[in-house]
PDB file of N, CA and C in Angstrom:
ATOM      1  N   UNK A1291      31.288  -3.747 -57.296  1.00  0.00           N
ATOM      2  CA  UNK A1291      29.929  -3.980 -57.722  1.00  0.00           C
ATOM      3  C   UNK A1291      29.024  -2.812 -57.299  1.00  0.00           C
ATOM      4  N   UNK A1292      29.280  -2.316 -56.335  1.00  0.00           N
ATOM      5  CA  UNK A1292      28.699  -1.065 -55.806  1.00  0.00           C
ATOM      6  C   UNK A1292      28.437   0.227 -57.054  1.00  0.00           C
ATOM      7  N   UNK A1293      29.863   0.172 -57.282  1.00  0.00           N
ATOM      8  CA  UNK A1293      30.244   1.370 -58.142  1.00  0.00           C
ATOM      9  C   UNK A1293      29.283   1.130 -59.341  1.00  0.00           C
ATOM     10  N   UNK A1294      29.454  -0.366 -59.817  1.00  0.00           N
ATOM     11  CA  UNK A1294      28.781  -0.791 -61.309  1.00  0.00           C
ATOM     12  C   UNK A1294      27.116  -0.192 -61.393  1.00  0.00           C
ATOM     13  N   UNK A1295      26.625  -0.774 -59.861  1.00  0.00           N
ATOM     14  CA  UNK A1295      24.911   0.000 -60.070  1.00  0.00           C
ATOM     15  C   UNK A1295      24.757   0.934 -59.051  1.00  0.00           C
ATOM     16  N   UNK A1296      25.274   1.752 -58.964  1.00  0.00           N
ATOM     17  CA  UNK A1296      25.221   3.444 -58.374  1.00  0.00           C
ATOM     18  C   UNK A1296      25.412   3.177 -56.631  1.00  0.00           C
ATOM     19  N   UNK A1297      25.909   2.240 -56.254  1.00  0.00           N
ATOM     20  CA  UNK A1297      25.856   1.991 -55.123  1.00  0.00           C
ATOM     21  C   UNK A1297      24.380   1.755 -54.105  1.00  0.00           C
ATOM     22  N   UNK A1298      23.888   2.527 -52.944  1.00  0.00           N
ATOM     23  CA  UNK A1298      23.075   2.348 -52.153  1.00  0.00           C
ATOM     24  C   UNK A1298      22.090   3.648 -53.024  1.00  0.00           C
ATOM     25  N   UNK A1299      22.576   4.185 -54.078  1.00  0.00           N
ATOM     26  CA  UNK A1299      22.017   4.923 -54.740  1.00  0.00           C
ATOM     27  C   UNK A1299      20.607   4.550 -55.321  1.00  0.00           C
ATOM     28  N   UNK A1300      20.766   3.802 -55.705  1.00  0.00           N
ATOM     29  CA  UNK A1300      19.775   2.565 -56.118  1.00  0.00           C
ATOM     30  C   UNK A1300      17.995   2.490 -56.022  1.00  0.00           C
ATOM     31  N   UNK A1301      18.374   2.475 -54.879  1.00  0.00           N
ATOM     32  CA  UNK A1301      16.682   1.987 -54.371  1.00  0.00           C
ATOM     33  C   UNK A1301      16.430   3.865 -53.683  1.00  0.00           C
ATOM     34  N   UNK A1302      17.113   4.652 -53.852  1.00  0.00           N
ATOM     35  CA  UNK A1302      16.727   6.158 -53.232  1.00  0.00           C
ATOM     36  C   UNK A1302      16.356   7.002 -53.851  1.00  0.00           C
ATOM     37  N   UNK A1303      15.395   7.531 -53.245  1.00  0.00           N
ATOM     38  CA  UNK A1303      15.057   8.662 -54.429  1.00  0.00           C
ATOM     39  C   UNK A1303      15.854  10.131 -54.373  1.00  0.00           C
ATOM     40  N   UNK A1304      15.478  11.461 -54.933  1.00  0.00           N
ATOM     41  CA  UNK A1304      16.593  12.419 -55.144  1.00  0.00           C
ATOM     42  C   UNK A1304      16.888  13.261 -53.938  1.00  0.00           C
ATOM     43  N   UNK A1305      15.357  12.770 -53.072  1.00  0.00           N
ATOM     44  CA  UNK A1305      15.546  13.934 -51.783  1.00  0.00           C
ATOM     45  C   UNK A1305      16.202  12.792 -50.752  1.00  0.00           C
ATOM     46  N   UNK A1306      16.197  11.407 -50.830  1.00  0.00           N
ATOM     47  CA  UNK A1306      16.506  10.895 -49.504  1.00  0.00           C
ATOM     48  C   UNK A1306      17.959  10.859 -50.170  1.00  0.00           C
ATOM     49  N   UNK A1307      18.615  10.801 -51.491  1.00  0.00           N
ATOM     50  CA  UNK A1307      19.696  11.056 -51.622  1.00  0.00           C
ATOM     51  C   UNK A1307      20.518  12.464 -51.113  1.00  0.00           C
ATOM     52  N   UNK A1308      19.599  13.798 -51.380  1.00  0.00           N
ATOM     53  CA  UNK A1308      20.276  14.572 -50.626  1.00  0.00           C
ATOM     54  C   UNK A1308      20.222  14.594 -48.741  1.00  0.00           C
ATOM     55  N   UNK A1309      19.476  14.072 -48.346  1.00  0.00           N
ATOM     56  CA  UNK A1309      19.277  13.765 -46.936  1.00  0.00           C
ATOM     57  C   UNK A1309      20.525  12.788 -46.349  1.00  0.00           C
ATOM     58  N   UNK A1310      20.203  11.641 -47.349  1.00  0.00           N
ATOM     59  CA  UNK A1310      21.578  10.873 -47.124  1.00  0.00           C
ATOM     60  C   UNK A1310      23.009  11.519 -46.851  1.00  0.00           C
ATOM     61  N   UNK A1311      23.241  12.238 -48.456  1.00  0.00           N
ATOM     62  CA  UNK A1311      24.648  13.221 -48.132  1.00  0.00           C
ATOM     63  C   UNK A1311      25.301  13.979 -47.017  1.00  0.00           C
ATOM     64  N   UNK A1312      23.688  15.141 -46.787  1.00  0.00           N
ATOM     65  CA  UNK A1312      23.831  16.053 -45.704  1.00  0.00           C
ATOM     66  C   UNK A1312      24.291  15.091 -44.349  1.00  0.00           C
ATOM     67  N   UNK A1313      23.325  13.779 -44.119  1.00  0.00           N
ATOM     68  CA  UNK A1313      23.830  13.081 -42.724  1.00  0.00           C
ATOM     69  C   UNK A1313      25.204  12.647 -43.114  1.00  0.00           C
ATOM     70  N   UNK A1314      25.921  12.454 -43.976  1.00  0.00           N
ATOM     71  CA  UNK A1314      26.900  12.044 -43.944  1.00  0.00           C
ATOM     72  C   UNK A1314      28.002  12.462 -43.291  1.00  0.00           C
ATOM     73  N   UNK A1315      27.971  14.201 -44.475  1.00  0.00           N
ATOM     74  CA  UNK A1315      28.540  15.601 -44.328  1.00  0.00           C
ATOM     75  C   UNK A1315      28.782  15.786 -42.757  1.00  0.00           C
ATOM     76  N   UNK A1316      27.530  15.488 -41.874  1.00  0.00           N
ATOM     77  CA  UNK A1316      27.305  15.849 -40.339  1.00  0.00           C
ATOM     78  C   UNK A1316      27.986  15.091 -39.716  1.00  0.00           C
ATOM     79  N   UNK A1317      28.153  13.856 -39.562  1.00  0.00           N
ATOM     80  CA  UNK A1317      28.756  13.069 -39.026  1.00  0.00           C
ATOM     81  C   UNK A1317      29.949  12.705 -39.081  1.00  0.00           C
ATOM     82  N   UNK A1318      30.564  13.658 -40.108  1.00  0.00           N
ATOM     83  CA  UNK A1318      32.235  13.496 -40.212  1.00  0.00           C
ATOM     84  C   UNK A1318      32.292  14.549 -39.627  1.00  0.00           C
ATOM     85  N   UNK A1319      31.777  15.464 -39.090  1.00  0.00           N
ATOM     86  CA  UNK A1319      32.545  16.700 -38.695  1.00  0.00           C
ATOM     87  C   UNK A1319      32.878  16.740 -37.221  1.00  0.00           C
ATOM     88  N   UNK A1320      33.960  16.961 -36.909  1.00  0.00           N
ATOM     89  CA  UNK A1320      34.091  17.527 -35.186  1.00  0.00           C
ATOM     90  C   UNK A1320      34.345  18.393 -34.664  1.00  0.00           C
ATOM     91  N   UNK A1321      34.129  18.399 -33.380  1.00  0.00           N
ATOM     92  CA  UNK A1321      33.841  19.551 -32.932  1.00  0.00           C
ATOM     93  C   UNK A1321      34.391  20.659 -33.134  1.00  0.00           C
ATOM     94  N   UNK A1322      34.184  22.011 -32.688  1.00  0.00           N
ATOM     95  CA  UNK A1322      35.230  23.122 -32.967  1.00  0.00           C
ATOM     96  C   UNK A1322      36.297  22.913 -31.854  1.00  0.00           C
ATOM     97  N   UNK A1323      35.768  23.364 -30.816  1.00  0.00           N
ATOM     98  CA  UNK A1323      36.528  23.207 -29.718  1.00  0.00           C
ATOM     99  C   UNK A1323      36.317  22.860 -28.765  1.00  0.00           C
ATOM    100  N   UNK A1324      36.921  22.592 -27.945  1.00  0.00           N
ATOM    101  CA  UNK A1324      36.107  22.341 -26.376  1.00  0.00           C
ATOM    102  C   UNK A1324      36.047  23.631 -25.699  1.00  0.00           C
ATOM    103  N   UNK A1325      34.377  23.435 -24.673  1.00  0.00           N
ATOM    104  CA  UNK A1325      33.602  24.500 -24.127  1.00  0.00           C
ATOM    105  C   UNK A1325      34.967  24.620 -22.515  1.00  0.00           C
ATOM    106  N   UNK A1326      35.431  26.186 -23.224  1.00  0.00           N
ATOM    107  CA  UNK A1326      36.257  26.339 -21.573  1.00  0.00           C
ATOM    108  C   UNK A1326      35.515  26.318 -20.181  1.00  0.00           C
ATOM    109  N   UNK A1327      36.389  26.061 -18.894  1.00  0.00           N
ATOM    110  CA  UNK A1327      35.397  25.796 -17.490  1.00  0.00           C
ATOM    111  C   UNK A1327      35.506  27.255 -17.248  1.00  0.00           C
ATOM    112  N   UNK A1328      34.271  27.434 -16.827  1.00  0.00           N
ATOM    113  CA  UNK A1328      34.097  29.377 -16.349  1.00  0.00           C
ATOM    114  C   UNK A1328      35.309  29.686 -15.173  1.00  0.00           C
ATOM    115  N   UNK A1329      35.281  30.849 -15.200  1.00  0.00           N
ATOM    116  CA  UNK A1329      36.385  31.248 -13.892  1.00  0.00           C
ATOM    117  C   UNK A1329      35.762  31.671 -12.795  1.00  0.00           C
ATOM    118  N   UNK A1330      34.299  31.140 -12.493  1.00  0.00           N
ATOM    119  CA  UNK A1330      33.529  32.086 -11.206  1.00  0.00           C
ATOM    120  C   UNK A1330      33.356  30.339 -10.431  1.00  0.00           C
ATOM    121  N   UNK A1331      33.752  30.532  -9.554  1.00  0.00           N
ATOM    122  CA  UNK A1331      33.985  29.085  -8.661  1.00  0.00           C
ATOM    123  C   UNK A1331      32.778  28.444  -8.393  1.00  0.00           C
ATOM    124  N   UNK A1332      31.601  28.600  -8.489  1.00  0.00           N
ATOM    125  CA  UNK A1332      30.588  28.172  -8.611  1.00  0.00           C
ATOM    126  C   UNK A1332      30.061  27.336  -9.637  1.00  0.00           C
ATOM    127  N   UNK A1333      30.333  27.892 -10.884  1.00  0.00           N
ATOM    128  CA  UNK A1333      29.986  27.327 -11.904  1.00  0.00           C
ATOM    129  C   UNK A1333      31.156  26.619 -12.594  1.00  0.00           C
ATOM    130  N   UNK A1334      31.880  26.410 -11.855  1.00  0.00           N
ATOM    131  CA  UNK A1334      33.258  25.855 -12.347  1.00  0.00           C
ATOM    132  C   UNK A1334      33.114  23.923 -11.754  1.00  0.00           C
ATOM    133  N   UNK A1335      32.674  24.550 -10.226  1.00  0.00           N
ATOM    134  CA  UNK A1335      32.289  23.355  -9.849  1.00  0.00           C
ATOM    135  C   UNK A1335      31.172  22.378 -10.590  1.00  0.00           C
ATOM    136  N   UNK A1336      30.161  23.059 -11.100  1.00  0.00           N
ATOM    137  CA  UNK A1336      29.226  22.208 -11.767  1.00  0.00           C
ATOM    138  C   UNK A1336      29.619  21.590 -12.790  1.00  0.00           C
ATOM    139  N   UNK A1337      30.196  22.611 -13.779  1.00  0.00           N
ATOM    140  CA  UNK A1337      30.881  21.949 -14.951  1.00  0.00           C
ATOM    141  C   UNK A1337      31.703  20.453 -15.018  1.00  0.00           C
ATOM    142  N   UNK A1338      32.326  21.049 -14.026  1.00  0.00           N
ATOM    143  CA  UNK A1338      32.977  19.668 -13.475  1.00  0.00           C
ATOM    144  C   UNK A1338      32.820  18.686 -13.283  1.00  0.00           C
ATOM    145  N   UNK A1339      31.314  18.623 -12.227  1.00  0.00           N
ATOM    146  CA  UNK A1339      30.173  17.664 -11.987  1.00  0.00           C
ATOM    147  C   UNK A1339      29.750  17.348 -13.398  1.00  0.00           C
ATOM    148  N   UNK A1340      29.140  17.827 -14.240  1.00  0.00           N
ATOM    149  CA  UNK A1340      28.657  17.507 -15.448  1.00  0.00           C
ATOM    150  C   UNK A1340      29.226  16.946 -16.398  1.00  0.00           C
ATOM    151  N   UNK A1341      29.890  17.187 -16.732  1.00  0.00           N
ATOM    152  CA  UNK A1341      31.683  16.841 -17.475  1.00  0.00           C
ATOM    153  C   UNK A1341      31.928  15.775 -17.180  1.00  0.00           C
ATOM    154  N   UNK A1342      31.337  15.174 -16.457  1.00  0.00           N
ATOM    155  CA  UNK A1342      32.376  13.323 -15.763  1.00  0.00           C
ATOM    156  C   UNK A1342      31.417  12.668 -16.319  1.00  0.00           C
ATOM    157  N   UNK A1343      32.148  11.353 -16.588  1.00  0.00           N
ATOM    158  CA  UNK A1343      31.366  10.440 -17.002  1.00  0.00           C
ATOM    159  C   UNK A1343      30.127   9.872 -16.040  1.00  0.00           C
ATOM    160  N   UNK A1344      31.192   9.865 -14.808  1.00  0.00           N
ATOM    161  CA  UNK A1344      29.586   9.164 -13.635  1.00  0.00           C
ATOM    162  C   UNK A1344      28.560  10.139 -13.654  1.00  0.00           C
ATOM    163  N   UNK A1345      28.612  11.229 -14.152  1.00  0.00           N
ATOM    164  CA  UNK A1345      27.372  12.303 -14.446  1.00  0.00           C
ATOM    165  C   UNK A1345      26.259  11.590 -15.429  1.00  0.00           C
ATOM    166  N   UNK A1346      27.129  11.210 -16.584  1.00  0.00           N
ATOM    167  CA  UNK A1346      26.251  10.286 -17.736  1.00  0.00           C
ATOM    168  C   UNK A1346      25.713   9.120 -17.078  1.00  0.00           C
ATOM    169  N   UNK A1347      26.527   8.315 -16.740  1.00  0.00           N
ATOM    170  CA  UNK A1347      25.860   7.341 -16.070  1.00  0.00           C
ATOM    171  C   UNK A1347      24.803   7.026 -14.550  1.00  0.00           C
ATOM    172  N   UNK A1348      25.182   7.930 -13.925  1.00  0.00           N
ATOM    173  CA  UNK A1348      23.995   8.006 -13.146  1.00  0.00           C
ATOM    174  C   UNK A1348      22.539   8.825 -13.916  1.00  0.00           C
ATOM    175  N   UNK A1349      23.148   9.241 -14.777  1.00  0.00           N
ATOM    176  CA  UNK A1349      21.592  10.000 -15.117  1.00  0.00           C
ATOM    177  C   UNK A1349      20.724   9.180 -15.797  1.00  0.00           C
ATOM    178  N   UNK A1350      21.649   8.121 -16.722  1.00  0.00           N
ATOM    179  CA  UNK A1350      21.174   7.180 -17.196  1.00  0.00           C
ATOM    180  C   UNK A1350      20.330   6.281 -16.533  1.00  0.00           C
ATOM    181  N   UNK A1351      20.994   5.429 -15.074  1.00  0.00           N
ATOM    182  CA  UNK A1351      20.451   5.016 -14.011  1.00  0.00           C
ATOM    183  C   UNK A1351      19.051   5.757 -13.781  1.00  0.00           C
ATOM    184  N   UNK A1352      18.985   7.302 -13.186  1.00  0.00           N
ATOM    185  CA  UNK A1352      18.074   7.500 -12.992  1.00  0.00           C
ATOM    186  C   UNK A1352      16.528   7.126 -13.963  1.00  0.00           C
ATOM    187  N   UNK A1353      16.868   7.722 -15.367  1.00  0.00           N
ATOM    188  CA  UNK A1353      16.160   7.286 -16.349  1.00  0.00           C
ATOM    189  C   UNK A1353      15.482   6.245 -16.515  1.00  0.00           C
ATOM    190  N   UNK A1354      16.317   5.061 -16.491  1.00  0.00           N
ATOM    191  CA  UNK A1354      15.629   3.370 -16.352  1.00  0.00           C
ATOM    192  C   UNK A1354      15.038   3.602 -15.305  1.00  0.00           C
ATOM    193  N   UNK A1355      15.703   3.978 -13.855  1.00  0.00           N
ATOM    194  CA  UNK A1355      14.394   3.912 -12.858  1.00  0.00           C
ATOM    195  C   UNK A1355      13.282   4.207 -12.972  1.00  0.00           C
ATOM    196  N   UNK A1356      13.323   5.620 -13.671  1.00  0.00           N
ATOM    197  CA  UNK A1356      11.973   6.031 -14.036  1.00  0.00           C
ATOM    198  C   UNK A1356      11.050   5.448 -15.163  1.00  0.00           C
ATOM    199  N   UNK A1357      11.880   4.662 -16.024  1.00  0.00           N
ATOM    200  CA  UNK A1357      10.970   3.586 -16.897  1.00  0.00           C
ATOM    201  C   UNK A1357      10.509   2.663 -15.913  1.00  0.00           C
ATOM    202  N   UNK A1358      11.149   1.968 -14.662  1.00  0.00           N
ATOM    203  CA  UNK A1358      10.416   1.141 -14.523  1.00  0.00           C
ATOM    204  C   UNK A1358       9.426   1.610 -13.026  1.00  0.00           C
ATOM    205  N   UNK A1359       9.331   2.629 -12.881  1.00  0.00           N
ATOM    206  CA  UNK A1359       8.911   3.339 -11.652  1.00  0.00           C
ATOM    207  C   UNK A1359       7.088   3.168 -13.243  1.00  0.00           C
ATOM    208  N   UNK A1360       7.250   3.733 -13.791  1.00  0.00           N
ATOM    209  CA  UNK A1360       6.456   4.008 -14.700  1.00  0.00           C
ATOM    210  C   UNK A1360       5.645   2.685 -15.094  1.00  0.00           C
ATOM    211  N   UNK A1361       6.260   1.647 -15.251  1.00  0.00           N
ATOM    212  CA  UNK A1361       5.712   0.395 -15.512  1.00  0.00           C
ATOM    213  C   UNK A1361       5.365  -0.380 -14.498  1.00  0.00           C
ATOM    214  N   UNK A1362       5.717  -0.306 -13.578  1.00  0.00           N
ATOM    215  CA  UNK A1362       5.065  -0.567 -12.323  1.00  0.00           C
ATOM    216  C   UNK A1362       3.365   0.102 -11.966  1.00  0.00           C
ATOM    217  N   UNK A1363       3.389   1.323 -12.369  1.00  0.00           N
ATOM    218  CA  UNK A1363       2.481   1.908 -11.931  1.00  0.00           C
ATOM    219  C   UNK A1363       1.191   1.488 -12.882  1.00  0.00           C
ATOM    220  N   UNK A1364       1.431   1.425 -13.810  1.00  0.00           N
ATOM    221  CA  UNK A1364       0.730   1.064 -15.577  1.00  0.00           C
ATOM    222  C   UNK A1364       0.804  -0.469 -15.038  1.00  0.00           C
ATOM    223  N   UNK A1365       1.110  -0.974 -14.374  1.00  0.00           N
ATOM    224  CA  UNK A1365       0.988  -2.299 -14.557  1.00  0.00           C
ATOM    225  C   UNK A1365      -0.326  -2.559 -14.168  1.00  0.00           C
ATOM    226  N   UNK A1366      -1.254  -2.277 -13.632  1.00  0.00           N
ATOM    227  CA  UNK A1366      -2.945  -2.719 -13.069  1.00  0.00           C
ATOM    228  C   UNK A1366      -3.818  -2.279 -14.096  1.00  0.00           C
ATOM    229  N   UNK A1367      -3.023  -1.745 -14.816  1.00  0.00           N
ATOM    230  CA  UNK A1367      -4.703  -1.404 -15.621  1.00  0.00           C
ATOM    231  C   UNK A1367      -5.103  -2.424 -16.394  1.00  0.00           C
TER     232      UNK A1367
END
């Protein structure tokens, strides 16, 4: 039934149809390669640090804190 009335084509006009495509195009693609770890021991270590997941997730942590560090403060007015 899709096919019969142009699909999600439909209700879009010609530029959000090409907008549509291009996000499509983008989102199938992966990566080239993975970013190699430097060879200077310093920055090898960070990478490392950064690279882990508990990196994502504490930063995340931090973040909410700071939403609610923020709403706390906004809360008297």
């Amino acid at each position: 039934q899709k096919k019969k009335f142009g699909g999600q084509d439909i209700f879009m006009t010609e530029e959000q149809k090409k907008y549509y495509n291009a996000m499509k195009k983008l989102g199938s693609k992966k990566p080239q390669k993975p970013i190699p770890r430097p060879a200077n021991k310093f920055q090898g270590m960070v990478f490392d640090f950064v690279t882990r997941q508990v990196f994502d997730i504490s930063i995340m942590i931090l973040i909410c804190l700071n939403m609610v560090t923020m709403m706390v403060e906004t809360d008297d007015q």
